[in-house]
PDB file of C-alpha atoms in Angstrom:
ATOM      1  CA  UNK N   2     -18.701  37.967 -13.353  1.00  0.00           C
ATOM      2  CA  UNK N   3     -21.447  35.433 -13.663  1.00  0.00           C
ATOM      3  CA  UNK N   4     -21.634  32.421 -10.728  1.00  0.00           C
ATOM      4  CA  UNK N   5     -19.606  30.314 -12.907  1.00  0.00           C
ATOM      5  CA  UNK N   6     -16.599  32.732 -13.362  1.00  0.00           C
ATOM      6  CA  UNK N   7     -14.135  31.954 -15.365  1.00  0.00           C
ATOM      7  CA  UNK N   8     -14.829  27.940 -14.544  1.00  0.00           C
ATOM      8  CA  UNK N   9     -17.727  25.654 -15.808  1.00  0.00           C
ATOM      9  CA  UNK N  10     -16.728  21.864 -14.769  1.00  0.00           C
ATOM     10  CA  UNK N  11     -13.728  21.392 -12.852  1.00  0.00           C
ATOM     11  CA  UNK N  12     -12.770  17.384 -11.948  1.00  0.00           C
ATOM     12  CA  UNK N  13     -11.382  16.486  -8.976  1.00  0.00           C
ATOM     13  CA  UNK N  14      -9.527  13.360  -9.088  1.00  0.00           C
ATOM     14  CA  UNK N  15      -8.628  12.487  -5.379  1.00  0.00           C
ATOM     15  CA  UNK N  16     -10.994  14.395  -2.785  1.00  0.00           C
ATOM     16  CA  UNK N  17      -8.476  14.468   0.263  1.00  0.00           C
ATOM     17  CA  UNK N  18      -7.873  17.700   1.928  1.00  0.00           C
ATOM     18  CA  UNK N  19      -6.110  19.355  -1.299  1.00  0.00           C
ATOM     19  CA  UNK N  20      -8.849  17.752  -3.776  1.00  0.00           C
ATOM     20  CA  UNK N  21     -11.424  18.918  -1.065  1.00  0.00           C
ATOM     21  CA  UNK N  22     -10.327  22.214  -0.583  1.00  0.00           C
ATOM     22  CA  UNK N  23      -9.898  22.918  -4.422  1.00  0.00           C
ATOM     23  CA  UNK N  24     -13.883  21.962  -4.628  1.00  0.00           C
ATOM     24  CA  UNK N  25     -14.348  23.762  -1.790  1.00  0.00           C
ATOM     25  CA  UNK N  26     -12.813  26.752  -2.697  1.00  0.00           C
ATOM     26  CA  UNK N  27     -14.362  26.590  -6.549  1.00  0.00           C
ATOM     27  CA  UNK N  28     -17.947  25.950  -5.114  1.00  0.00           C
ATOM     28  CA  UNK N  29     -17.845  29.241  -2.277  1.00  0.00           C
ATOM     29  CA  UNK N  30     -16.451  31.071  -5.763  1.00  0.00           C
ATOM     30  CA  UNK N  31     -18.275  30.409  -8.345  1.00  0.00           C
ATOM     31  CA  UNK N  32     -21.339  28.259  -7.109  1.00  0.00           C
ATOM     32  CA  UNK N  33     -22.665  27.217 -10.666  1.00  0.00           C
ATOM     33  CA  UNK N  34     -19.647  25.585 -11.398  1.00  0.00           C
ATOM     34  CA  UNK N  35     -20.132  21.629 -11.689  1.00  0.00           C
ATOM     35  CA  UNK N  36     -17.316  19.645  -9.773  1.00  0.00           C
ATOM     36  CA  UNK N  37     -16.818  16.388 -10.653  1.00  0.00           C
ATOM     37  CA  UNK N  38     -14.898  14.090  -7.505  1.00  0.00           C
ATOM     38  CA  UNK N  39     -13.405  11.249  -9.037  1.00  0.00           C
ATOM     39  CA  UNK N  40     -12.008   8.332  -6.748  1.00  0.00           C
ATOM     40  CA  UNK N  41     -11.893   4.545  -6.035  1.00  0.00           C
ATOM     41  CA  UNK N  42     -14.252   4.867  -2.894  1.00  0.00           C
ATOM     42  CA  UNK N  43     -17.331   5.306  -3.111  1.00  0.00           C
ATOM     43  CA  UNK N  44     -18.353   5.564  -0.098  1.00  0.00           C
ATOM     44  CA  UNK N  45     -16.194   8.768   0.403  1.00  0.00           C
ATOM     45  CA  UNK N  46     -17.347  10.180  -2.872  1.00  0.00           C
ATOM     46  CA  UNK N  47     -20.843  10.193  -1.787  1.00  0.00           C
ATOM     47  CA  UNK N  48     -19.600  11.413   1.805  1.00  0.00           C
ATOM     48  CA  UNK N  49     -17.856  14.339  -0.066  1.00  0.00           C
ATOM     49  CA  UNK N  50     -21.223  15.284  -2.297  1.00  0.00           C
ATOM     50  CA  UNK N  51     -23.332  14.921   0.863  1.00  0.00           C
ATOM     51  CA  UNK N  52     -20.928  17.938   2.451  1.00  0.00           C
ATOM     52  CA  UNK N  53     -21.317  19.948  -0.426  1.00  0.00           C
ATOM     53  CA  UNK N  54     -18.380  19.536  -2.338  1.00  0.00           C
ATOM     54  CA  UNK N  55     -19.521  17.829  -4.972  1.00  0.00           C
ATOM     55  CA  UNK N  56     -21.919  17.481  -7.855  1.00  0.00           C
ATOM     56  CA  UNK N  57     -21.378  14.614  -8.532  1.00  0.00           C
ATOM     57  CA  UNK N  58     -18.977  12.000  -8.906  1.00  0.00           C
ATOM     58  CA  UNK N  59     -17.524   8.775 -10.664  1.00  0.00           C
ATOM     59  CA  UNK N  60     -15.247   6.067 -10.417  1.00  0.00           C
ATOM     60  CA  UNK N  61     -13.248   6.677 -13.093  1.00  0.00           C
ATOM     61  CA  UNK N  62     -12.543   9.549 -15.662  1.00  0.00           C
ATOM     62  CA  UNK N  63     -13.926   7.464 -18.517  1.00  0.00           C
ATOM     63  CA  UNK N  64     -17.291   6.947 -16.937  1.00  0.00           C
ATOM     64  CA  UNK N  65     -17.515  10.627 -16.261  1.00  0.00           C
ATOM     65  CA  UNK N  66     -18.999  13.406 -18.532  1.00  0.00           C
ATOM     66  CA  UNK N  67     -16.126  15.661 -19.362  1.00  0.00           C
ATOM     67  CA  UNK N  68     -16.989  19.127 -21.093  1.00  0.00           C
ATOM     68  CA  UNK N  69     -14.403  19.822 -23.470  1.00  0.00           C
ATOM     69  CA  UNK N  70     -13.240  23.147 -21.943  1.00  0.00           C
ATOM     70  CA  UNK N  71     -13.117  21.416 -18.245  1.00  0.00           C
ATOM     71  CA  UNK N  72      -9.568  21.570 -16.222  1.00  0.00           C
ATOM     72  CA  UNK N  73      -8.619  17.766 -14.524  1.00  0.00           C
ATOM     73  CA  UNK N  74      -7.201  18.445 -11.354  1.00  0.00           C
ATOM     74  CA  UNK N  75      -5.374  15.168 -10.282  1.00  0.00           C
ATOM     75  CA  UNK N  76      -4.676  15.128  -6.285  1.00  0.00           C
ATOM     76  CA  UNK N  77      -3.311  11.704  -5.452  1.00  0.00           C
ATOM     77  CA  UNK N  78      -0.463  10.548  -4.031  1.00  0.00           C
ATOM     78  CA  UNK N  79       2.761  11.324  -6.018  1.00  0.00           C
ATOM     79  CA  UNK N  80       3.116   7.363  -7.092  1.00  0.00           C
ATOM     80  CA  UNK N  81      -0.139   7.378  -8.801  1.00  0.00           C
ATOM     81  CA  UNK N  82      -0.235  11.119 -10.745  1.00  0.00           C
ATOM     82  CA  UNK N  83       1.812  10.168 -13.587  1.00  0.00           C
ATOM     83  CA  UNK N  84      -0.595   6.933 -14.636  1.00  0.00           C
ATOM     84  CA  UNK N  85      -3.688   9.229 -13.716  1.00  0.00           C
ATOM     85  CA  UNK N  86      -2.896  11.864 -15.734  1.00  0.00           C
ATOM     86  CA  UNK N  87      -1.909   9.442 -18.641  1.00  0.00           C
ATOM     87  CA  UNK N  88      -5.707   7.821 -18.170  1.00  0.00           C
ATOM     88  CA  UNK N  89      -6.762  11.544 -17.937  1.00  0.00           C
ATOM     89  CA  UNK N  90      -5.674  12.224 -21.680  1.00  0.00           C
ATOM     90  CA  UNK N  91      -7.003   9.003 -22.988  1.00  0.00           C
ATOM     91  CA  UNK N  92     -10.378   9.761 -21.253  1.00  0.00           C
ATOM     92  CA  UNK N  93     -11.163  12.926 -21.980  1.00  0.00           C
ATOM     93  CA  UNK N  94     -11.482  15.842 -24.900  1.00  0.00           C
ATOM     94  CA  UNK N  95      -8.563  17.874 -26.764  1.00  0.00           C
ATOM     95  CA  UNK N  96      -9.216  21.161 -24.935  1.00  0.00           C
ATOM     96  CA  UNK N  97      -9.169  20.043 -21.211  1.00  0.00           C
ATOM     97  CA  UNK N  98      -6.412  20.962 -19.466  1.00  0.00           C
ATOM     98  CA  UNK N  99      -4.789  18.111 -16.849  1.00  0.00           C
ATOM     99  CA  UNK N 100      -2.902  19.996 -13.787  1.00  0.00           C
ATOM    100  CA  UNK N 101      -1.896  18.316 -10.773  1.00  0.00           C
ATOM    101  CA  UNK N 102      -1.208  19.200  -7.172  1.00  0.00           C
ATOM    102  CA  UNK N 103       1.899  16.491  -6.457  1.00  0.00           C
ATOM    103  CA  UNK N 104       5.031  18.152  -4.693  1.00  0.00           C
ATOM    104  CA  UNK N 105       7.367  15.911  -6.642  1.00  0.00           C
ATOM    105  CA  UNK N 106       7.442  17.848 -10.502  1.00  0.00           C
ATOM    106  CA  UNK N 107      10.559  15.684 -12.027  1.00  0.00           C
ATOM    107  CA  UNK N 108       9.588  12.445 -11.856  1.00  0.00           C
ATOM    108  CA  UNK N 109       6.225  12.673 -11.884  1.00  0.00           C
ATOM    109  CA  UNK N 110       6.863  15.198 -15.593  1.00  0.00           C
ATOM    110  CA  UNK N 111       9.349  12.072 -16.897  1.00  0.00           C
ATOM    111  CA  UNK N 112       6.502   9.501 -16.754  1.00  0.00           C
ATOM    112  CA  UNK N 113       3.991  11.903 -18.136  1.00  0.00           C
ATOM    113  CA  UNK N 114       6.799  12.447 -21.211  1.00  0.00           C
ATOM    114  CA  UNK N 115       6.735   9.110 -22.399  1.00  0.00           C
ATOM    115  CA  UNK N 116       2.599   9.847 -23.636  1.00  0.00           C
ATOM    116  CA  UNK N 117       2.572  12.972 -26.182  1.00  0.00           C
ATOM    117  CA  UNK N 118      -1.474  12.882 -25.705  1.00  0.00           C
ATOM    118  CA  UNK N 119      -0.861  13.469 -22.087  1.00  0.00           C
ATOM    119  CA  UNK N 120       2.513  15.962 -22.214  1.00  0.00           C
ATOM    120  CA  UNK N 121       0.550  18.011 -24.429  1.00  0.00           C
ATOM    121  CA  UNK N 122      -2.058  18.806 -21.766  1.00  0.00           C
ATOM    122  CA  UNK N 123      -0.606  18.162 -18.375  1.00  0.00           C
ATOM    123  CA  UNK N 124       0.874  21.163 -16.818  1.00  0.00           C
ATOM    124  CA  UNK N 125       1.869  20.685 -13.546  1.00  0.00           C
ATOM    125  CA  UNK N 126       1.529  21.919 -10.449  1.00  0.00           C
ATOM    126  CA  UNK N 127       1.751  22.459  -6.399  1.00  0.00           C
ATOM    127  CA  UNK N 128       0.002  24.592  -4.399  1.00  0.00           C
ATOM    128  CA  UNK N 129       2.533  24.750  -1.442  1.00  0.00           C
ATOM    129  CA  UNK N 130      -0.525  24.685   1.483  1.00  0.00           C
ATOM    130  CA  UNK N 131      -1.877  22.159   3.197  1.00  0.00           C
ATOM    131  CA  UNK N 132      -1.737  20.421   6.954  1.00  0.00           C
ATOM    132  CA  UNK N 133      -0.528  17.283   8.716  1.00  0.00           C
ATOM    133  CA  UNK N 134      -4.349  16.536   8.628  1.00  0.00           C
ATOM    134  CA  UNK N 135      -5.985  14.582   5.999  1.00  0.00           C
ATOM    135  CA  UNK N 136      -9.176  13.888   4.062  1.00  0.00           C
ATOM    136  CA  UNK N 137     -11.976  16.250   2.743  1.00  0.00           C
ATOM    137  CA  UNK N 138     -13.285  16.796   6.328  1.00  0.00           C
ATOM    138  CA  UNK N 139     -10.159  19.503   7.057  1.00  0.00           C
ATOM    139  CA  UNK N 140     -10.926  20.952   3.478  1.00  0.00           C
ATOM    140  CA  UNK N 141     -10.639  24.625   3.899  1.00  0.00           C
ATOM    141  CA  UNK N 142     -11.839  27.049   0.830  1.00  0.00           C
ATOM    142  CA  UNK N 143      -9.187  29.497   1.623  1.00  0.00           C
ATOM    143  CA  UNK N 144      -6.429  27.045   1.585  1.00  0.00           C
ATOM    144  CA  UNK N 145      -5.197  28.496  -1.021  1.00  0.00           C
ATOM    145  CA  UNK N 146      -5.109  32.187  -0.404  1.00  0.00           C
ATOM    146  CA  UNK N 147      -1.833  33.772  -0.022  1.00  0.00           C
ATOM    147  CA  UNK N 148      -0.300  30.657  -0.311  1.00  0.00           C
ATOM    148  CA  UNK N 149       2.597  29.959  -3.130  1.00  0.00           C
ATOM    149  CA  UNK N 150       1.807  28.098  -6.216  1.00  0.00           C
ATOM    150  CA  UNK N 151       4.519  26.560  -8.177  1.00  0.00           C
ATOM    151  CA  UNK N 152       3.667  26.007 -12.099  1.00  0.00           C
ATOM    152  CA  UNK N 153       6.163  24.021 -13.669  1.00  0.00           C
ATOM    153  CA  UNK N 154       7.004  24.711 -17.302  1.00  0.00           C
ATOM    154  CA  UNK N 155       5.617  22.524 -19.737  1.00  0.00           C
ATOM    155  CA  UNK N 156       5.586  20.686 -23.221  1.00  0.00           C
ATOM    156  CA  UNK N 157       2.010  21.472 -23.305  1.00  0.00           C
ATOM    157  CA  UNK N 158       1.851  25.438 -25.087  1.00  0.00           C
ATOM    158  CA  UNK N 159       1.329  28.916 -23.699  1.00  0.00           C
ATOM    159  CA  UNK N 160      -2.132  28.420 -23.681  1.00  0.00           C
ATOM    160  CA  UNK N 161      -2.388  25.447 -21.331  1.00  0.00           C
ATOM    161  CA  UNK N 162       0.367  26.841 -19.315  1.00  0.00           C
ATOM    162  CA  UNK N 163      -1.725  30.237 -19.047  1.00  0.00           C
ATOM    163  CA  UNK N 164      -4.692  28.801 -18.152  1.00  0.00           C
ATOM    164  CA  UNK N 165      -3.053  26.668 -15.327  1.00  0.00           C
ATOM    165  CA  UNK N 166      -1.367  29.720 -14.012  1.00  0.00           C
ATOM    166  CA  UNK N 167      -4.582  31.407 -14.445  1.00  0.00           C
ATOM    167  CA  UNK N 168      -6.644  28.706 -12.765  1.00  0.00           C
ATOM    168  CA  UNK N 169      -4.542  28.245  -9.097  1.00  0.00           C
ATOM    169  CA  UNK N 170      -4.809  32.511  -9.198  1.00  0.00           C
ATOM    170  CA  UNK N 171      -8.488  32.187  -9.364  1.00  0.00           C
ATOM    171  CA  UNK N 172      -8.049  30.423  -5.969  1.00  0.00           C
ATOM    172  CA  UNK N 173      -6.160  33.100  -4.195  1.00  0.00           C
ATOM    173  CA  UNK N 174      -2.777  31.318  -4.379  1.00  0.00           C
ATOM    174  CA  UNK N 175       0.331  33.401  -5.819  1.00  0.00           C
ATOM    175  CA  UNK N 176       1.791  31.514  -8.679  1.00  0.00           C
ATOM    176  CA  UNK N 177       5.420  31.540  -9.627  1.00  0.00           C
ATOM    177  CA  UNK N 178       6.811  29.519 -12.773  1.00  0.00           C
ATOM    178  CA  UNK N 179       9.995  26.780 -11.958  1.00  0.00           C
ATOM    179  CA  UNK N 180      11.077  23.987 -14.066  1.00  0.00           C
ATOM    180  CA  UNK N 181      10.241  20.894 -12.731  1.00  0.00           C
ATOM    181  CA  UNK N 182      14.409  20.124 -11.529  1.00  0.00           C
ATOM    182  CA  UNK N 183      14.578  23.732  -9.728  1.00  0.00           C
ATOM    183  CA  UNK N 184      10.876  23.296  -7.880  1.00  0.00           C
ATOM    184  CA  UNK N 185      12.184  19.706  -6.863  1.00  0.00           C
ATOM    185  CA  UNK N 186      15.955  21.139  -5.326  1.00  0.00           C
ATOM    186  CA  UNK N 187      13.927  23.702  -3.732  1.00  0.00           C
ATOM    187  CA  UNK N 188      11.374  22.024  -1.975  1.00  0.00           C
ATOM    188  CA  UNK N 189      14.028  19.381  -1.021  1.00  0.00           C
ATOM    189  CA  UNK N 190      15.057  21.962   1.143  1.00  0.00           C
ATOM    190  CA  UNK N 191      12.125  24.222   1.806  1.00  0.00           C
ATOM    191  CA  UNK N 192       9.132  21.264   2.565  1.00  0.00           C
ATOM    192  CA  UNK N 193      10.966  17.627   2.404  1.00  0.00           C
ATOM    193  CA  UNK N 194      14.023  18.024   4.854  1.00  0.00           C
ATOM    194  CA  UNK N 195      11.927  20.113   7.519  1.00  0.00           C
ATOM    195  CA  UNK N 196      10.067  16.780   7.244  1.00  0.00           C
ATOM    196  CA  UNK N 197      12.990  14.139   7.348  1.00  0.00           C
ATOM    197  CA  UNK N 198      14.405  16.493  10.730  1.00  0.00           C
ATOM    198  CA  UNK N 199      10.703  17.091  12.146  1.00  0.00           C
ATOM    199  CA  UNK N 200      10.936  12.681  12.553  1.00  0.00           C
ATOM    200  CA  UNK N 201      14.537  12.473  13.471  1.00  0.00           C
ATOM    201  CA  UNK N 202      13.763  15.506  16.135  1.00  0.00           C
ATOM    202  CA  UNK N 203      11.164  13.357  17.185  1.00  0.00           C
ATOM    203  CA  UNK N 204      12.379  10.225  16.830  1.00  0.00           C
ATOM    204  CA  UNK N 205      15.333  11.038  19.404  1.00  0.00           C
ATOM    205  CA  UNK N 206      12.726  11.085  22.470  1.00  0.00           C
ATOM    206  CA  UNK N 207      11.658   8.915  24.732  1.00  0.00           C
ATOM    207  CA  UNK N 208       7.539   8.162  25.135  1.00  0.00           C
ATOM    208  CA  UNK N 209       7.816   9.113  28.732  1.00  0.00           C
ATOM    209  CA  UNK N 210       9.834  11.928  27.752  1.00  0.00           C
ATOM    210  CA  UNK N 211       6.922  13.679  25.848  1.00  0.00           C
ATOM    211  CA  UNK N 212       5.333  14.988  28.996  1.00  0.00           C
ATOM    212  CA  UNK N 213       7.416  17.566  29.057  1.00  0.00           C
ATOM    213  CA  UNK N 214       7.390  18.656  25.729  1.00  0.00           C
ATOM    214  CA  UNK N 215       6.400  22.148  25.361  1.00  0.00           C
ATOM    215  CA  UNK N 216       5.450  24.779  22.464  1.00  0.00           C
ATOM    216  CA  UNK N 217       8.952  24.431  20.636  1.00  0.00           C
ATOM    217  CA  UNK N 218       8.968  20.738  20.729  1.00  0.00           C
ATOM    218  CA  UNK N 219       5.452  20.837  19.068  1.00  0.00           C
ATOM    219  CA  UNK N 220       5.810  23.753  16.609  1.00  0.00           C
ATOM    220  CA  UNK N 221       9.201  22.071  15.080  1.00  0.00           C
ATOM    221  CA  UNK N 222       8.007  18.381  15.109  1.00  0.00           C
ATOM    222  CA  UNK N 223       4.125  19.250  13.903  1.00  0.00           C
ATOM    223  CA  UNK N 224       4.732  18.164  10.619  1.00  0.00           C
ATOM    224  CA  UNK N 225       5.775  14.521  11.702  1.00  0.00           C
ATOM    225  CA  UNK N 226       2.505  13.788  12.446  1.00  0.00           C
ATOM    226  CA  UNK N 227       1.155  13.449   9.096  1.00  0.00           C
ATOM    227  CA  UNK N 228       0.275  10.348   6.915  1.00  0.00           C
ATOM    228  CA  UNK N 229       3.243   8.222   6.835  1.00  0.00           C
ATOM    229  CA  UNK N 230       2.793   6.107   3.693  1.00  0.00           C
ATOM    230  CA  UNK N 231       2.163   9.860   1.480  1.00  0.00           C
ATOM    231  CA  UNK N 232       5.416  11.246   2.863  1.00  0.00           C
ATOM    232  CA  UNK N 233       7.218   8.150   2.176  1.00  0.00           C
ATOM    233  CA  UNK N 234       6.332   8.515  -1.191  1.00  0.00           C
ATOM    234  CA  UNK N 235       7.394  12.244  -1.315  1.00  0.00           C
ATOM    235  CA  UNK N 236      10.616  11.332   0.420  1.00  0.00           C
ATOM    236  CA  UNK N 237      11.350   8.390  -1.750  1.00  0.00           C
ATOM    237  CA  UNK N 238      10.014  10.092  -5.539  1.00  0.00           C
ATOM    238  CA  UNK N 239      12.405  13.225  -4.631  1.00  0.00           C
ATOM    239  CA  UNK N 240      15.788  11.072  -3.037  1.00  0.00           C
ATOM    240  CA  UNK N 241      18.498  12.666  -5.515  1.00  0.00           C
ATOM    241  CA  UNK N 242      17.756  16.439  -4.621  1.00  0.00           C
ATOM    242  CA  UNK N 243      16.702  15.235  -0.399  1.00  0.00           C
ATOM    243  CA  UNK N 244      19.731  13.639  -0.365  1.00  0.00           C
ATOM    244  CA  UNK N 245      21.830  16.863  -1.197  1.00  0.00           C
ATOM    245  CA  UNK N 246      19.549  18.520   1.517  1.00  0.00           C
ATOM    246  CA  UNK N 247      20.441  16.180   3.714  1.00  0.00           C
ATOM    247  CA  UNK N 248      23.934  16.227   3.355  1.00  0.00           C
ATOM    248  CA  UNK N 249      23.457  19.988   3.517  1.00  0.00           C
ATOM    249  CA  UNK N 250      22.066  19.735   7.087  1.00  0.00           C
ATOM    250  CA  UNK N 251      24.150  17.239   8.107  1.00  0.00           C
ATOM    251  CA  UNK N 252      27.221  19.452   7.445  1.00  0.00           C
ATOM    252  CA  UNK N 253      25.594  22.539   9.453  1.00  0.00           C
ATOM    253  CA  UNK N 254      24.846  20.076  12.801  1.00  0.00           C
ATOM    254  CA  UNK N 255      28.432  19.303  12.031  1.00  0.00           C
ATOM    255  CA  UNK N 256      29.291  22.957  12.136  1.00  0.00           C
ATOM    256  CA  UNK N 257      27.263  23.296  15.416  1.00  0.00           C
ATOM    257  CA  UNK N 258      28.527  20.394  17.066  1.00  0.00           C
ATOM    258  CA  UNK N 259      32.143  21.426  16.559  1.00  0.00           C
ATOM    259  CA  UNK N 260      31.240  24.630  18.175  1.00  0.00           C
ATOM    260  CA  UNK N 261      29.451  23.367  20.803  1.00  0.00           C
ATOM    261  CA  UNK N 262      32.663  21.192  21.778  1.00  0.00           C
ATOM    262  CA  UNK N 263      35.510  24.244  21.488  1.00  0.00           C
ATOM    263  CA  UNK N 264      32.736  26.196  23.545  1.00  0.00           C
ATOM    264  CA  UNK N 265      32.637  28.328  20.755  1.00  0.00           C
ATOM    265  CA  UNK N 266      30.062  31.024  21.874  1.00  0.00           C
ATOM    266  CA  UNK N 267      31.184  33.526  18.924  1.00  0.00           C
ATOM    267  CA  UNK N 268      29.838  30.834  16.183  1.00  0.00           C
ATOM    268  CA  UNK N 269      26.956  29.139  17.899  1.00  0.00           C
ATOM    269  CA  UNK N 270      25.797  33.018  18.315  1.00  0.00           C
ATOM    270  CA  UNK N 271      26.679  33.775  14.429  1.00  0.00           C
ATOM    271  CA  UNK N 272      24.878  30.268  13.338  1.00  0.00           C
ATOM    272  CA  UNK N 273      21.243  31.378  15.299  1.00  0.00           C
ATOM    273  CA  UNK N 274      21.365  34.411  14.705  1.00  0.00           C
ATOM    274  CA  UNK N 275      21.700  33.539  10.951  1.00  0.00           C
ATOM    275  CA  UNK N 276      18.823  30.884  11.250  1.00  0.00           C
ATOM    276  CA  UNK N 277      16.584  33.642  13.404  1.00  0.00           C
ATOM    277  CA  UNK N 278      17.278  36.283  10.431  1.00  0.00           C
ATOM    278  CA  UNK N 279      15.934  33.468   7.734  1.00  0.00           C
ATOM    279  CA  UNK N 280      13.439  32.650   9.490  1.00  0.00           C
ATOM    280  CA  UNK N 281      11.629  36.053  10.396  1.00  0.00           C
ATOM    281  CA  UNK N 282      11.913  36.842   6.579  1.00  0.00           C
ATOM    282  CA  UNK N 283       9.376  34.070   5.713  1.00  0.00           C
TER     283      UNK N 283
END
């Protein structure tokens, strides 16, 4: 396989730590393959190319130079995907493939409908990795290794779709194929509700309380500490399938509390044990 692999120009639109790692993990593959960071700061665009991630890098898609076989990755914040990837279509040739990396698929697919240039070559995407840290300085090249990869299906054709799949494989993830309703109930329950409890769980102490917080308090809470205003928008884009994960958990902390109350050691033994066998299975 030549230094370019099976990639010549990949764009980057959005070079936090998922846009970051992508270019990080595309440059440590296949170094003669041009990335192209595309963002509203430049200052951080230049910052990214002085690191190494970057070739180069533009403002805008349109004042970019696109090859027509490139593959538009669009890593922003799941508000702004649908209008990029719109712009994305309009700005660039027939044969490049738009993916995304948004962990919202529905809503995000709905907008991106309502365009035929752009539903005809947006597939979309989410690599399920990632940290509570943000920006291209925590870009790791193997963020992606091991780690799932839902593909949603498409309007877009076989050959887009394959060439997605085939793309996020290229960087070590393992790619599975959901529609975008099914990846959005999952991940309600798998990614955004372990997020809504991780802030109630933490929400429930006191400052002065934190002192004695030990290893359980941090591992179950870690996730709380990320960037408020992105998870907001996660929360918010995905409400009708959190919402049935919330009334999900709210009705097994009901079954626990009850429990609790009739000193029922029998159930509260059956309910972690349950939890403990789910969660050594991941």
């Amino acid at each position: 396989m030549s230094a370019s692999g099976p990639h010549k120009h990949i764009v980057v639109h959005g070079v936090g730590l998922i846009g970051g790692s992508v270019a990080a993990a595309v440059k440590r593959r296949w170094p003669a393959c041009r990335v192209t960071g595309v963002g509203r700061r430049p200052e951080r665009l230049q910052a990214a190319h002085a690191a190494g991630l970057l070739d180069d890098w533009s403002h805008t898609l349109r004042e970019a130079s696109v090859d027509y076989d490139a593959i538009v990755v669009v890593c922003l914040p799941v508000d702004l995907i649908a209008l990029a990837v719109i712009e994305a279509a309009e700005a660039t040739p027939d044969g490049v493939l738009i993916t995304d990396a948004g962990s919202v698929k529905q809503s995000v697919q709905n907008a991106i409908a309502r365009s035929g240039a752009a539903s005809a070559r947006f597939v979309g995407a989410h690599p399920i990795a990632g940290s509570e840290q943000s920006g291209f300085e925590y870009a790791d090249s193997e963020l992606f290794v091991d780690r799932p990869c839902v593909v949603t299906a498409s309007a877009a054709g076989a050959k887009f779709e394959q060439r997605c799949q085939d793309f996020w494989r290229s960087l070590g993830a393992n790619v599975s194929v959901l529609d975008s309703q099914e990846h959005d109930r999952v991940l309600a329950l798998t990614s955004h509700l372990p997020h809504v409890m991780a802030a109630v769980t933490t929400s429930c102490v006191e400052e002065s309380d934190l002192k004695f917080a030990g290893t359980g308090f941090r591992d179950s809470t870690r996730v709380a500490a990320g960037d408020c205003e992105l998870w907001q928008q996660i929360l918010c884009s995905n409400r009708t399938q959190l919402l049935d994960a919330i009334r999900k958990a709210e009705a097994g902390l009901a079954q626990f509390s009850t429990a609790l109350r009739d000193d029922d050691h029998i159930s509260v033994a059956a309910i972690l044990d349950r939890a403990a066998q789910l969660r050594r299975a991941t």
